[in-house]
Coordinates of C-alpha atoms in Angstrom, one line a residue:
X1 CA -122.5 35.1 -79.5
X2 CA -119.9 33.8 -81.9
X3 CA -116.2 34.3 -82.5
X4 CA -115.1 36.1 -85.6
X5 CA -111.6 36.4 -87.2
X6 CA -111.0 39.9 -88.5
X7 CA -108.2 40.2 -91.0
X8 CA -107.1 43.8 -91.6
X9 CA -104.9 44.0 -94.8
X10 CA -102.5 46.9 -94.7
X11 CA -102.0 49.3 -97.6
X12 CA -98.4 49.5 -98.9
X13 CA -96.5 52.3 -97.2
X14 CA -98.9 52.7 -94.3
X15 CA -96.5 52.3 -91.4
X16 CA -96.6 56.0 -90.4
X17 CA -100.4 56.1 -90.5
X18 CA -100.4 52.9 -88.4
X19 CA -98.2 54.5 -85.8
X20 CA -100.4 57.6 -85.7
X21 CA -103.7 55.6 -85.2
X22 CA -102.3 52.9 -83.0
X23 CA -103.4 54.4 -79.6
X24 CA -107.1 54.7 -80.8
X25 CA -107.0 51.2 -82.4
X26 CA -105.6 49.7 -79.1
X27 CA -108.2 51.5 -77.0
X28 CA -111.0 49.7 -78.9
X29 CA -109.3 46.4 -78.5
X30 CA -108.8 47.1 -74.8
X31 CA -112.6 47.7 -74.5
X32 CA -113.3 44.3 -76.0
X33 CA -110.8 42.7 -73.7
X34 CA -112.4 44.3 -70.6
X35 CA -115.7 43.0 -71.8
X36 CA -114.3 39.5 -71.9
X37 CA -114.8 39.3 -75.7
X38 CA -111.3 39.5 -77.1
X39 CA -109.5 36.2 -77.7
X40 CA -106.4 37.6 -79.4
X41 CA -105.1 40.5 -81.5
X42 CA -101.9 41.5 -83.1
X43 CA -100.1 42.6 -86.3
X44 CA -98.5 40.6 -89.0
X45 CA -94.9 41.8 -89.5
X46 CA -94.0 42.2 -93.2
X47 CA -90.8 40.4 -92.6
X48 CA -89.8 37.4 -90.5
X49 CA -88.9 39.4 -87.4
X50 CA -90.6 40.5 -84.1
X51 CA -89.3 44.0 -84.9
X52 CA -89.8 44.6 -88.6
X53 CA -88.4 48.1 -88.6
X54 CA -89.2 50.1 -91.7
X55 CA -90.6 47.0 -93.4
X56 CA -93.6 47.5 -91.2
X57 CA -96.6 45.3 -91.2
X58 CA -98.8 43.5 -93.8
X59 CA -101.9 43.5 -91.6
X60 CA -103.5 42.5 -88.4
X61 CA -105.6 39.6 -86.9
X62 CA -108.3 40.1 -84.3
X63 CA -110.3 37.2 -82.9
X64 CA -113.3 38.4 -80.8
X65 CA -116.8 37.6 -79.9
X66 CA -119.8 39.4 -81.4
X67 CA -123.5 38.9 -81.4
X68 CA -123.5 38.5 -85.2
X69 CA -121.5 38.9 -88.4
X70 CA -123.2 42.2 -89.0
X71 CA -122.3 43.4 -85.5
X72 CA -118.7 42.3 -86.1
X73 CA -118.6 44.0 -89.5
X74 CA -120.0 47.3 -88.0
X75 CA -117.3 47.2 -85.3
X76 CA -114.5 46.5 -87.8
X77 CA -115.6 49.2 -90.1
X78 CA -115.2 51.8 -87.3
X79 CA -111.6 50.8 -86.7
X80 CA -109.3 53.9 -86.6
X81 CA -106.9 52.0 -88.9
X82 CA -109.5 52.2 -91.7
X83 CA -110.1 55.9 -91.1
X84 CA -106.3 56.5 -91.1
X85 CA -105.8 54.6 -94.4
X86 CA -103.8 51.8 -92.8
X87 CA -106.1 49.0 -93.9
X88 CA -106.7 48.5 -97.6
X89 CA -109.5 46.1 -96.7
X90 CA -110.9 44.1 -93.9
X91 CA -112.0 40.5 -94.3
X92 CA -114.2 38.8 -91.6
X93 CA -114.8 35.1 -91.2
X94 CA -116.8 33.2 -88.5
X95 CA -114.3 31.3 -86.2
X96 CA -114.7 28.2 -84.2
X97 CA -112.0 27.8 -81.5
X98 CA -111.0 24.2 -81.1
X99 CA -107.7 24.4 -79.2
X100 CA -106.4 25.1 -76.7

């Protein structure tokens, strides 16, 4: 098992699609958490604010444990945010946690 950083890059104007697919997206993250494989997950506000309002988000970051890069990629490609058109693309990189 290895950690991977999943960077979901939002399409411009995808805030409503994000809202619509959020419950399904979070359910998959919750399953990873329950399995003890989720390190962190959250969105990147498009502006410097915890509540970006209509500015929305520029993407998301998920750090989680998978058996392989291919397994991580398969999981990421099934994200409801991709199906809903929220993400323009998803970038994945292996990740080594050093701190804390």
